[in-house]
Short mmCIF file of C-alpha atoms in Angstrom, two decimals:
data_model
loop_
_atom_site.label_atom_id
_atom_site.label_comp_id
_atom_site.label_asym_id
_atom_site.label_seq_id
_atom_site.Cartn_x
_atom_site.Cartn_y
_atom_site.Cartn_z
CA THR Q 1 -13.84 9.85 -28.86
CA PRO Q 2 -11.81 11.21 -26.26
CA GLU Q 3 -10.81 8.73 -23.92
CA GLN Q 4 -12.78 8.32 -20.31
CA GLU Q 5 -10.85 8.91 -17.24
CA VAL Q 6 -10.99 6.62 -15.12
CA ALA Q 7 -11.51 7.61 -11.45
CA VAL Q 8 -10.58 5.38 -8.23
CA LYS Q 9 -11.12 6.42 -5.00
CA LYS Q 10 -8.65 6.10 -1.96
CA PRO Q 11 -9.06 3.58 0.58
CA SER Q 12 -10.99 5.02 3.65
CA LYS Q 13 -8.63 3.64 5.94
CA ALA Q 14 -5.46 1.08 6.18
CA THR Q 15 -5.02 -0.97 9.33
CA VAL Q 16 -1.30 -1.46 9.76
CA THR Q 17 -0.48 -4.07 12.88
CA ALA Q 18 2.79 -5.27 13.89
CA LYS Q 19 4.69 -8.52 14.47
CA ASP Q 20 7.59 -9.74 15.21
CA ASP Q 21 9.20 -9.44 11.69
CA SER Q 22 6.37 -8.89 9.87
CA VAL Q 23 3.18 -6.25 9.27
CA LYS Q 24 -0.27 -7.06 8.32
CA VAL Q 25 -2.37 -4.00 6.26
CA THR Q 26 -6.04 -4.41 6.50
CA ILE Q 27 -7.79 -1.94 3.41
CA LYS Q 28 -10.88 -1.16 4.07
CA LYS Q 29 -12.46 -2.23 0.17
CA VAL Q 30 -12.82 0.21 -2.30
CA ALA Q 31 -15.84 -0.24 -5.03
CA GLY Q 32 -14.82 -1.30 -8.07
CA ALA Q 33 -11.53 -1.30 -7.71
CA GLU Q 34 -9.10 -3.96 -9.08
CA GLY Q 35 -6.52 -4.39 -6.31
CA TYR Q 36 -4.20 -2.90 -4.20
CA GLN Q 37 -0.48 -0.98 -4.14
CA ILE Q 38 0.90 -1.49 -0.68
CA GLN Q 39 4.21 0.62 -0.29
CA TYR Q 40 6.41 0.63 3.04
CA SER Q 41 9.88 2.12 3.91
CA THR Q 42 12.04 2.93 6.53
CA SER Q 43 12.10 6.14 5.90
CA LYS Q 44 8.58 8.54 6.15
CA LYS Q 45 10.24 10.60 2.75
CA PHE Q 46 9.53 7.27 0.92
CA THR Q 47 13.04 7.07 -0.73
CA LYS Q 48 13.72 5.16 -3.43
CA LYS Q 49 16.04 2.86 -1.36
CA THR Q 50 14.45 2.06 1.61
CA THR Q 51 10.57 1.65 -0.25
CA LYS Q 52 9.35 -1.59 -1.07
CA SER Q 53 5.65 -2.26 -3.00
CA LYS Q 54 3.64 -4.97 -3.15
CA THR Q 55 0.74 -5.20 -4.75
CA THR Q 56 -2.51 -7.89 -3.64
CA LYS Q 57 -5.85 -7.93 -4.87
CA LYS Q 58 -7.00 -8.96 -1.00
CA THR Q 59 -7.97 -6.30 1.34
CA SER Q 60 -5.95 -7.78 3.68
CA TYR Q 61 -1.80 -8.67 3.32
CA THR Q 62 1.32 -9.19 5.03
CA VAL Q 63 4.46 -8.26 4.32
CA LYS Q 64 6.76 -10.32 5.72
CA ASN Q 65 11.05 -10.64 6.92
CA LEU Q 66 11.00 -7.42 8.30
CA LYS Q 67 13.39 -6.74 10.89
CA ASN Q 68 12.82 -7.38 14.22
CA LYS Q 69 12.28 -3.74 16.71
CA LYS Q 70 12.03 -1.72 13.71
CA THR Q 71 9.51 1.68 12.59
CA TYR Q 72 8.00 1.51 9.01
CA TYR Q 73 5.72 3.64 7.50
CA VAL Q 74 3.11 1.94 5.75
CA ARG Q 75 0.56 3.38 2.98
CA VAL Q 76 -1.54 1.98 0.26
CA ARG Q 77 -3.59 2.88 -2.45
CA ALA Q 78 -6.25 1.50 -4.59
CA TYR Q 79 -5.58 0.99 -8.62
CA LYS Q 80 -8.24 -0.01 -11.59
CA LEU Q 81 -7.11 -1.06 -15.27
CA ASP Q 82 -8.64 1.75 -18.04
CA ALA Q 83 -9.64 0.70 -21.38
CA ASN Q 84 -6.41 -0.30 -22.29
CA GLY Q 85 -5.23 -2.63 -19.36
CA LYS Q 86 -3.21 0.57 -18.09
CA LYS Q 87 -3.16 0.64 -14.14
CA VAL Q 88 -4.50 3.96 -12.59
CA TYR Q 89 -3.92 4.39 -9.05
CA SER Q 90 -5.87 6.45 -6.25
CA LYS Q 91 -4.27 8.55 -4.15
CA TRP Q 92 -2.39 7.27 -0.77
CA THR Q 93 -3.54 6.65 2.24
CA THR Q 94 -2.05 8.69 4.94
CA VAL Q 95 1.12 7.04 6.03
CA LYS Q 96 1.00 4.65 8.90
CA LYS Q 97 3.60 4.44 10.99
CA THR Q 98 4.29 1.15 12.76
CA THR Q 99 7.35 -0.81 15.51
CA THR Q 100 7.92 -4.58 14.53
CA LYS Q 101 8.59 -6.25 17.82
#
């Protein structure tokens, strides 16, 4: 039997709120998604050196220990697990730019 393709819708909206040394990311829930991957970077190109990722099952996540008065770029994608337990990701949301206070 052909493998069933698992499609995941991308989150329609992600809100980013900056505090002193943290950024709170709120994701609009995606039906059927098992969790979300949040990527944040000091480069809008999301280069390997400047980019970090966090995975969460919640629709709200706070990225802590960031530098004050620095610009960060944040994007989010949803994932679900396929029949083999591998993560299948959606497309990324549009990149949000935010500056810590």
